[in-house]
Amino acid sequence: MVTAKVWVLKKHFDGFPKTSDFDLKEIELPNLKDGELLLESVFLSVDPYMRPYSQRDMKEGDIMIGTQVARIVESKNSAFAVGAFVLGNKGWRTHFISDGKDLQLLPSSWPESLPRSLALGTVGMPGLTAYFGLLKVCKVKPGETVLVNAAAGAVGSVVGQLAKIWSCKVVGCAGSDDKVAYLKKIGFDEAFNYKTVKSLDEALRKASPDGYDCFFDNVGGEFASVAINQMKKYGRIAVCGAISQYNDTVPQKGPYVQIPMIFKELQMEGFIVSRWKNQWEEGLQALLKWVVEGKMKYQEQVTEGFENMPMAFIGMLKGENLGKAVVKM
Ligand code: NDP
């Protein structure tokens, strides 16, 4: 018999999440039946989507939603060998049982030297979000200028590097000078700290006086309201996230988008990465190849210890992460 630790949502978040909104519990797992596997989480992901999705899909007392890289510790299923690593979507748990149908083996071409945690970041859902958002929603073309915010995070850092791989100029912004230095190091043409610039409008204009063809928006709110006015005619805006609004208790008010949308004939499209689920394999192979070739750099903010999951989640929402925020067991 194995005892799993799990984090449950004790109380729905009211504004910014607090550690007291979570509860650590223990669950006795039953013995395995034929066809089942026992898995142990090795790396767990903390992501911004957990904030709005918990509100929409969870009730108090539910185990927190989320994905993990897990190792098979016991198998009564011949398709899965003990010791293999898989991607699971089992929430904040140390151990779990599965029949294997909802698990995804890490690509067989995964090099030994590459951290498996990248399957939660650059070579995982956030990397795919950047890939499909830029390709299918922004419809980016060589020579164009791309703007991305939350640029030093899991999605944003991949957006910027993909834009460079695809021969674009890329402007990024992030919330600390260290993050800005990192963006320049990984090839962003222009980067600035949105928290310290005197005027966001001026900073955007200085970074690209001709404006922007594509805007990959991870933040929404005021940033998006300012940036939309600096789009070029026929520009494309991929509405990926709205992290500046997730913790609002009172909805933010305009300015509204219609005037620049009309006069600049813009396209603005929201998307969820699962739309391209049947093409994920193609995206993962491309991302893995660029990482292995050194064309795509990665950075992770690793928090040690399952007991620190709420802190890692809250820290990520506050911007304490450079690159993908993960928790190592
Ligand atoms: P990140 O790794 O970028 O971490 C979140 C970052 O957001 C923080 O580090 C912080 O960076 C920034 N941030 C927090 N609050 C604010 C704020 N008020 N204003 C501006 N920036 C803020 O997270 P991800 O890369 O995983 O996610 C980025 C965005 O993409 C999120 O909005 C997320 O919901 C969205 N997303 C959407 C998907 C889709 O399918 N549509 C899939 C995956 C993610 P800083 O220091 O720069 O402020």
Short mmCIF file of C-alpha atoms and ligand atoms in Angstrom, two decimals:
data_model
loop_
_atom_site.label_atom_id
_atom_site.label_comp_id
_atom_site.label_asym_id
_atom_site.label_seq_id
_atom_site.Cartn_x
_atom_site.Cartn_y
_atom_site.Cartn_z
CA MET A 1 0.00 0.00 0.00
CA VAL A 2 1.33 3.45 -0.94
CA THR A 3 0.33 6.72 0.69
CA ALA A 4 0.11 9.61 -1.78
CA LYS A 5 0.33 13.23 -0.74
CA VAL A 6 -2.01 15.61 -2.57
CA TRP A 7 -2.69 19.35 -2.49
CA VAL A 8 -6.37 20.28 -2.49
CA LEU A 9 -8.05 23.61 -3.09
CA LYS A 10 -9.31 24.34 0.41
CA LYS A 11 -10.91 27.65 -0.48
CA HIS A 12 -11.56 29.29 -3.84
CA PHE A 13 -9.04 32.06 -4.49
CA ASP A 14 -10.32 35.52 -3.70
CA GLY A 15 -7.97 37.89 -5.47
CA PHE A 16 -4.33 36.82 -5.28
CA PRO A 17 -3.95 33.15 -4.13
CA LYS A 18 -2.68 32.60 -0.56
CA THR A 19 -0.97 29.54 0.93
CA SER A 20 -3.95 29.20 3.30
CA ASP A 21 -6.18 28.48 0.25
CA PHE A 22 -4.48 25.07 -0.06
CA ASP A 23 -4.49 21.95 2.11
CA LEU A 24 -1.98 19.09 2.08
CA LYS A 25 -3.69 15.71 2.48
CA GLU A 26 -2.75 12.04 2.38
CA ILE A 27 -4.57 9.36 0.38
CA GLU A 28 -4.05 5.60 0.66
CA LEU A 29 -3.74 4.12 -2.82
CA PRO A 30 -5.23 0.63 -3.36
CA ASN A 31 -3.16 -2.31 -4.65
CA LEU A 32 -2.75 -2.46 -8.43
CA LYS A 33 -5.24 -4.36 -10.55
CA ASP A 34 -4.26 -6.07 -13.81
CA GLY A 35 -3.57 -3.45 -16.51
CA GLU A 36 -2.70 -0.73 -14.00
CA LEU A 37 0.47 1.21 -13.14
CA LEU A 38 1.72 2.96 -10.05
CA LEU A 39 3.49 6.22 -10.80
CA GLU A 40 5.55 8.68 -8.81
CA SER A 41 5.65 12.36 -9.84
CA VAL A 42 9.19 13.56 -10.51
CA PHE A 43 8.51 17.11 -11.74
CA LEU A 44 5.23 18.98 -11.35
CA SER A 45 4.18 22.04 -13.30
CA VAL A 46 2.76 25.26 -11.88
CA ASP A 47 1.03 27.33 -14.58
CA PRO A 48 -1.00 30.54 -14.78
CA TYR A 49 -4.04 28.67 -16.21
CA MET A 50 -4.54 27.01 -12.82
CA ARG A 51 -5.80 30.35 -11.49
CA PRO A 52 -8.74 30.93 -13.93
CA TYR A 53 -9.44 27.21 -14.51
CA SER A 54 -9.71 26.48 -10.77
CA GLN A 55 -12.43 29.13 -10.59
CA ARG A 56 -14.24 27.73 -13.60
CA ASP A 57 -13.86 23.95 -13.19
CA MET A 58 -13.07 23.07 -9.58
CA LYS A 59 -14.96 22.97 -6.33
CA GLU A 60 -13.46 23.40 -2.88
CA GLY A 61 -11.90 20.13 -1.69
CA ASP A 62 -10.84 19.04 -5.21
CA ILE A 63 -7.23 18.09 -5.89
CA MET A 64 -5.43 20.95 -7.67
CA ILE A 65 -5.29 20.51 -11.44
CA GLY A 66 -1.97 20.14 -13.25
CA THR A 67 0.50 18.05 -15.19
CA GLN A 68 3.59 16.13 -14.16
CA VAL A 69 6.49 14.11 -15.46
CA ALA A 70 6.19 10.83 -13.60
CA ARG A 71 8.18 7.61 -13.32
CA ILE A 72 6.55 4.20 -13.43
CA VAL A 73 7.38 2.43 -10.16
CA GLU A 74 5.18 -0.64 -10.56
CA SER A 75 3.47 -2.05 -13.64
CA LYS A 76 0.78 -4.62 -14.25
CA ASN A 77 0.47 -3.42 -17.85
CA SER A 78 2.81 -4.94 -20.44
CA ALA A 79 2.75 -1.74 -22.56
CA PHE A 80 4.54 0.22 -19.78
CA ALA A 81 7.89 -0.77 -18.29
CA VAL A 82 8.96 0.05 -14.75
CA GLY A 83 11.42 3.00 -14.83
CA ALA A 84 9.90 4.65 -17.94
CA PHE A 85 8.97 8.35 -17.76
CA VAL A 86 5.59 9.65 -18.86
CA LEU A 87 3.62 12.85 -18.95
CA GLY A 88 0.49 12.81 -16.80
CA ASN A 89 -2.34 15.22 -16.18
CA LYS A 90 -3.17 14.02 -12.67
CA GLY A 91 -2.97 17.18 -10.59
CA TRP A 92 -0.83 17.99 -7.57
CA ARG A 93 -0.07 14.44 -6.34
CA THR A 94 3.09 12.63 -5.33
CA HIS A 95 1.80 9.22 -6.52
CA PHE A 96 -1.11 7.97 -8.58
CA ILE A 97 -2.52 4.90 -10.29
CA SER A 98 -3.39 4.82 -13.99
CA ASP A 99 -4.42 2.29 -16.61
CA GLY A 100 -2.00 4.03 -19.00
CA LYS A 101 -4.65 5.31 -21.41
CA ASP A 102 -4.28 8.91 -20.27
CA LEU A 103 -0.47 8.88 -20.14
CA GLN A 104 1.95 9.98 -22.80
CA LEU A 105 5.44 8.49 -23.02
CA LEU A 106 8.21 11.04 -23.44
CA PRO A 107 9.48 11.04 -27.07
CA SER A 108 11.83 8.10 -27.66
CA SER A 109 14.36 10.57 -29.15
CA TRP A 110 14.59 12.41 -25.78
CA PRO A 111 18.36 12.74 -25.09
CA GLU A 112 19.66 11.51 -21.72
CA SER A 113 21.41 14.88 -21.22
CA LEU A 114 18.18 16.89 -21.44
CA PRO A 115 16.21 17.51 -18.22
CA ARG A 116 12.89 15.64 -18.41
CA SER A 117 11.23 18.66 -16.81
CA LEU A 118 11.43 20.35 -20.23
CA ALA A 119 8.43 18.19 -21.17
CA LEU A 120 6.45 20.59 -18.95
CA GLY A 121 7.94 23.70 -20.57
CA THR A 122 9.95 24.38 -23.71
CA VAL A 123 9.29 20.91 -25.14
CA GLY A 124 5.78 20.68 -23.73
CA MET A 125 2.49 22.55 -23.56
CA PRO A 126 3.99 26.07 -23.12
CA GLY A 127 6.42 25.55 -26.03
CA LEU A 128 3.54 24.29 -28.19
CA THR A 129 1.49 27.34 -27.23
CA ALA A 130 4.26 29.58 -28.56
CA TYR A 131 4.69 27.44 -31.69
CA PHE A 132 1.05 27.22 -32.75
CA GLY A 133 0.14 30.71 -31.56
CA LEU A 134 2.88 32.29 -33.64
CA LEU A 135 2.45 30.04 -36.66
CA LYS A 136 -1.31 29.62 -36.89
CA VAL A 137 -2.74 32.69 -35.15
CA CYS A 138 -0.11 35.38 -35.83
CA LYS A 139 0.71 33.75 -39.18
CA VAL A 140 4.17 35.21 -38.77
CA LYS A 141 6.29 35.84 -41.87
CA PRO A 142 10.07 36.41 -42.20
CA GLY A 143 11.07 40.04 -41.82
CA GLU A 144 8.10 40.96 -39.63
CA THR A 145 8.30 42.57 -36.20
CA VAL A 146 6.89 40.56 -33.29
CA LEU A 147 6.02 41.89 -29.84
CA VAL A 148 5.63 39.55 -26.86
CA ASN A 149 4.98 40.30 -23.18
CA ALA A 150 5.72 38.08 -20.15
CA ALA A 151 8.63 37.41 -22.50
CA ALA A 152 10.99 35.79 -20.00
CA GLY A 153 8.42 33.17 -19.00
CA ALA A 154 7.70 29.68 -20.28
CA VAL A 155 5.64 30.68 -23.33
CA GLY A 156 7.15 34.12 -24.00
CA SER A 157 10.78 32.98 -24.10
CA VAL A 158 9.88 30.39 -26.75
CA VAL A 159 7.82 32.93 -28.75
CA GLY A 160 10.83 35.26 -28.96
CA GLN A 161 13.27 32.56 -29.96
CA LEU A 162 10.91 31.09 -32.56
CA ALA A 163 10.45 34.56 -34.03
CA LYS A 164 14.25 34.77 -34.42
CA ILE A 165 14.45 31.26 -35.92
CA TRP A 166 11.80 32.41 -38.40
CA SER A 167 13.84 35.54 -39.30
CA CYS A 168 11.77 38.20 -37.56
CA LYS A 169 12.67 41.16 -35.40
CA VAL A 170 11.49 40.53 -31.83
CA VAL A 171 10.69 42.93 -29.01
CA GLY A 172 9.99 41.57 -25.54
CA CYS A 173 9.21 42.97 -22.15
CA ALA A 174 9.39 41.52 -18.68
CA GLY A 175 9.16 42.60 -15.07
CA SER A 176 12.79 42.80 -13.90
CA ASP A 177 16.17 43.96 -15.19
CA ASP A 178 17.56 40.43 -14.80
CA LYS A 179 14.80 39.13 -17.04
CA VAL A 180 15.54 41.87 -19.60
CA ALA A 181 19.24 40.90 -19.58
CA TYR A 182 18.20 37.28 -20.15
CA LEU A 183 16.02 38.24 -23.12
CA LYS A 184 18.95 40.02 -24.75
CA LYS A 185 21.16 37.00 -24.06
CA ILE A 186 18.79 34.65 -25.87
CA GLY A 187 18.57 36.88 -28.94
CA PHE A 188 15.72 39.35 -28.49
CA ASP A 189 16.49 42.46 -30.59
CA GLU A 190 14.93 44.81 -28.06
CA ALA A 191 13.78 44.26 -24.50
CA PHE A 192 12.64 46.47 -21.65
CA ASN A 193 11.33 46.29 -18.10
CA TYR A 194 7.66 47.26 -18.26
CA LYS A 195 7.62 48.01 -14.53
CA THR A 196 10.29 50.72 -14.66
CA VAL A 197 9.77 52.48 -18.03
CA LYS A 198 8.30 55.98 -17.65
CA SER A 199 5.88 55.44 -20.49
CA LEU A 200 4.92 52.07 -21.98
CA ASP A 201 3.77 53.82 -25.13
CA GLU A 202 7.17 55.50 -25.58
CA ALA A 203 9.10 52.32 -24.80
CA LEU A 204 7.14 50.38 -27.43
CA ARG A 205 7.61 53.17 -29.98
CA LYS A 206 11.34 53.38 -29.30
CA ALA A 207 11.77 49.61 -29.64
CA SER A 208 10.04 49.58 -33.03
CA PRO A 209 9.30 53.03 -34.48
CA ASP A 210 7.46 51.44 -37.45
CA GLY A 211 5.11 49.49 -35.18
CA TYR A 212 4.37 45.78 -34.91
CA ASP A 213 3.09 43.19 -37.39
CA CYS A 214 2.38 40.58 -34.71
CA PHE A 215 1.58 40.90 -31.03
CA PHE A 216 1.65 37.72 -28.93
CA ASP A 217 -0.30 38.81 -25.86
CA ASN A 218 0.23 36.88 -22.63
CA VAL A 219 -0.83 39.69 -20.33
CA GLY A 220 -3.96 41.54 -21.55
CA GLY A 221 -5.28 44.54 -19.58
CA GLU A 222 -3.53 47.87 -19.81
CA PHE A 223 -0.49 46.57 -21.68
CA ALA A 224 -2.69 45.25 -24.49
CA SER A 225 -4.68 48.49 -24.61
CA VAL A 226 -1.48 50.48 -25.17
CA ALA A 227 0.15 48.00 -27.57
CA ILE A 228 -2.87 47.70 -29.88
CA ASN A 229 -2.38 51.34 -30.92
CA GLN A 230 1.11 50.53 -32.16
CA MET A 231 0.13 47.73 -34.49
CA LYS A 232 0.86 48.14 -38.18
CA LYS A 233 -1.98 48.05 -40.68
CA TYR A 234 -3.28 44.46 -41.09
CA GLY A 235 -1.41 43.43 -37.91
CA ARG A 236 -2.30 40.18 -36.11
CA ILE A 237 -2.81 39.81 -32.37
CA ALA A 238 -2.72 36.36 -30.77
CA VAL A 239 -4.62 36.57 -27.48
CA CYS A 240 -2.86 33.82 -25.55
CA GLY A 241 -3.29 34.87 -21.92
CA ALA A 242 -4.48 37.67 -19.67
CA ILE A 243 -2.37 37.17 -16.56
CA SER A 244 -2.75 40.82 -15.52
CA GLN A 245 -6.47 40.12 -15.06
CA TYR A 246 -6.57 36.62 -13.48
CA ASN A 247 -6.51 37.87 -9.90
CA ASP A 248 -8.87 40.80 -10.33
CA THR A 249 -11.86 40.83 -8.02
CA VAL A 250 -13.43 43.70 -9.97
CA PRO A 251 -13.25 43.41 -13.80
CA GLN A 252 -10.97 46.00 -15.43
CA LYS A 253 -12.59 48.64 -17.64
CA GLY A 254 -11.53 49.64 -21.21
CA PRO A 255 -10.08 51.45 -23.22
CA TYR A 256 -11.79 49.45 -25.91
CA VAL A 257 -10.30 47.85 -28.98
CA GLN A 258 -12.76 48.75 -31.74
CA ILE A 259 -11.22 51.98 -33.03
CA PRO A 260 -7.67 50.67 -33.67
CA MET A 261 -9.15 47.34 -34.88
CA ILE A 262 -11.15 49.19 -37.56
CA PHE A 263 -8.69 51.81 -38.71
CA LYS A 264 -5.70 49.46 -38.78
CA GLU A 265 -7.79 46.54 -40.08
CA LEU A 266 -6.35 44.25 -37.39
CA GLN A 267 -7.04 40.61 -36.70
CA MET A 268 -7.31 39.62 -33.04
CA GLU A 269 -7.88 35.97 -32.18
CA GLY A 270 -8.00 34.14 -28.88
CA PHE A 271 -6.78 30.57 -28.82
CA ILE A 272 -6.20 27.55 -26.62
CA VAL A 273 -3.28 25.32 -27.54
CA SER A 274 -5.38 22.13 -27.42
CA ARG A 275 -6.98 23.27 -30.72
CA TRP A 276 -3.96 21.70 -32.49
CA LYS A 277 -3.79 18.53 -30.35
CA ASN A 278 -3.59 16.37 -33.48
CA GLN A 279 -0.44 18.29 -34.54
CA TRP A 280 1.29 18.34 -31.15
CA GLU A 281 3.70 15.58 -32.16
CA GLU A 282 4.97 17.70 -35.07
CA GLY A 283 5.41 20.71 -32.76
CA LEU A 284 7.18 18.69 -30.05
CA GLN A 285 9.60 17.14 -32.55
CA ALA A 286 10.45 20.59 -33.95
CA LEU A 287 10.98 22.10 -30.49
CA LEU A 288 13.07 19.15 -29.32
CA LYS A 289 15.26 19.40 -32.43
CA TRP A 290 15.90 23.14 -31.91
CA VAL A 291 16.73 22.54 -28.24
CA VAL A 292 19.15 19.74 -29.10
CA GLU A 293 20.78 21.90 -31.81
CA GLY A 294 21.19 24.74 -29.31
CA LYS A 295 18.98 27.08 -31.35
CA MET A 296 16.37 27.19 -28.59
CA LYS A 297 17.71 27.98 -25.11
CA TYR A 298 15.77 27.07 -22.01
CA GLN A 299 15.65 28.26 -18.45
CA GLU A 300 13.76 26.79 -15.51
CA GLN A 301 12.85 28.05 -12.07
CA VAL A 302 13.02 24.88 -10.03
CA THR A 303 11.44 24.80 -6.57
CA GLU A 304 12.44 21.78 -4.51
CA GLY A 305 9.87 19.78 -2.56
CA PHE A 306 6.23 18.84 -3.03
CA GLU A 307 5.36 20.73 0.17
CA ASN A 308 6.38 23.96 -1.60
CA MET A 309 3.90 23.67 -4.50
CA PRO A 310 1.60 26.51 -3.36
CA MET A 311 4.61 28.79 -2.84
CA ALA A 312 5.95 27.95 -6.31
CA PHE A 313 2.53 28.66 -7.84
CA ILE A 314 2.11 31.97 -6.02
CA GLY A 315 5.72 32.94 -6.78
CA MET A 316 5.13 32.32 -10.50
CA LEU A 317 2.02 34.52 -10.47
CA LYS A 318 4.10 37.25 -8.79
CA GLY A 319 6.78 37.00 -11.49
CA GLU A 320 9.50 35.32 -9.40
CA ASN A 321 10.22 32.81 -12.19
CA LEU A 322 12.76 33.18 -14.97
CA GLY A 323 11.70 30.63 -17.57
CA LYS A 324 9.37 27.75 -16.72
CA ALA A 325 8.34 27.33 -13.09
CA VAL A 326 8.50 23.67 -12.03
CA VAL A 327 8.57 21.78 -8.76
CA LYS A 328 11.04 18.95 -8.29
CA MET A 329 10.05 16.17 -5.94
P1 NDP B 1 5.14 32.52 -17.25
O1 NDP B 1 6.25 31.53 -17.16
O2 NDP B 1 5.28 33.65 -18.22
O3 NDP B 1 4.86 33.09 -15.80
C1 NDP B 1 3.96 34.09 -15.59
C2 NDP B 1 4.61 35.48 -15.75
O4 NDP B 1 3.61 36.44 -15.96
C3 NDP B 1 5.34 35.95 -14.51
O5 NDP B 1 6.63 35.45 -14.44
C4 NDP B 1 5.31 37.46 -14.68
O6 NDP B 1 6.47 37.89 -15.36
C5 NDP B 1 4.11 37.71 -15.60
N1 NDP B 1 3.08 38.48 -14.92
C6 NDP B 1 2.43 38.19 -13.78
N2 NDP B 1 1.55 39.16 -13.46
C7 NDP B 1 1.65 40.09 -14.44
C8 NDP B 1 1.02 41.34 -14.66
N3 NDP B 1 0.08 41.83 -13.84
N4 NDP B 1 1.37 42.04 -15.76
C9 NDP B 1 2.32 41.57 -16.61
N5 NDP B 1 2.95 40.39 -16.44
C10 NDP B 1 2.62 39.66 -15.36
O7 NDP B 1 3.79 31.77 -17.58
P2 NDP B 1 3.43 30.97 -18.91
O8 NDP B 1 4.48 31.24 -19.91
O9 NDP B 1 3.11 29.58 -18.55
O10 NDP B 1 2.08 31.68 -19.38
C11 NDP B 1 2.09 32.96 -19.99
C12 NDP B 1 0.69 33.32 -20.42
O11 NDP B 1 0.25 32.40 -21.42
C13 NDP B 1 -0.35 33.26 -19.30
O12 NDP B 1 -1.26 34.33 -19.45
C14 NDP B 1 -1.05 31.94 -19.54
O13 NDP B 1 -2.34 31.91 -19.01
C15 NDP B 1 -1.01 31.88 -21.05
N6 NDP B 1 -1.14 30.53 -21.61
C16 NDP B 1 -2.10 30.33 -22.54
C17 NDP B 1 -2.24 29.12 -23.17
C18 NDP B 1 -3.27 28.96 -24.23
O14 NDP B 1 -3.46 27.84 -24.73
N7 NDP B 1 -3.95 30.02 -24.61
C19 NDP B 1 -1.36 27.98 -22.80
C20 NDP B 1 -0.33 28.32 -21.85
C21 NDP B 1 -0.24 29.55 -21.27
P3 NDP B 1 7.01 39.40 -15.28
O15 NDP B 1 8.13 39.39 -14.28
O16 NDP B 1 7.47 39.66 -16.66
O17 NDP B 1 5.88 40.28 -14.83
#
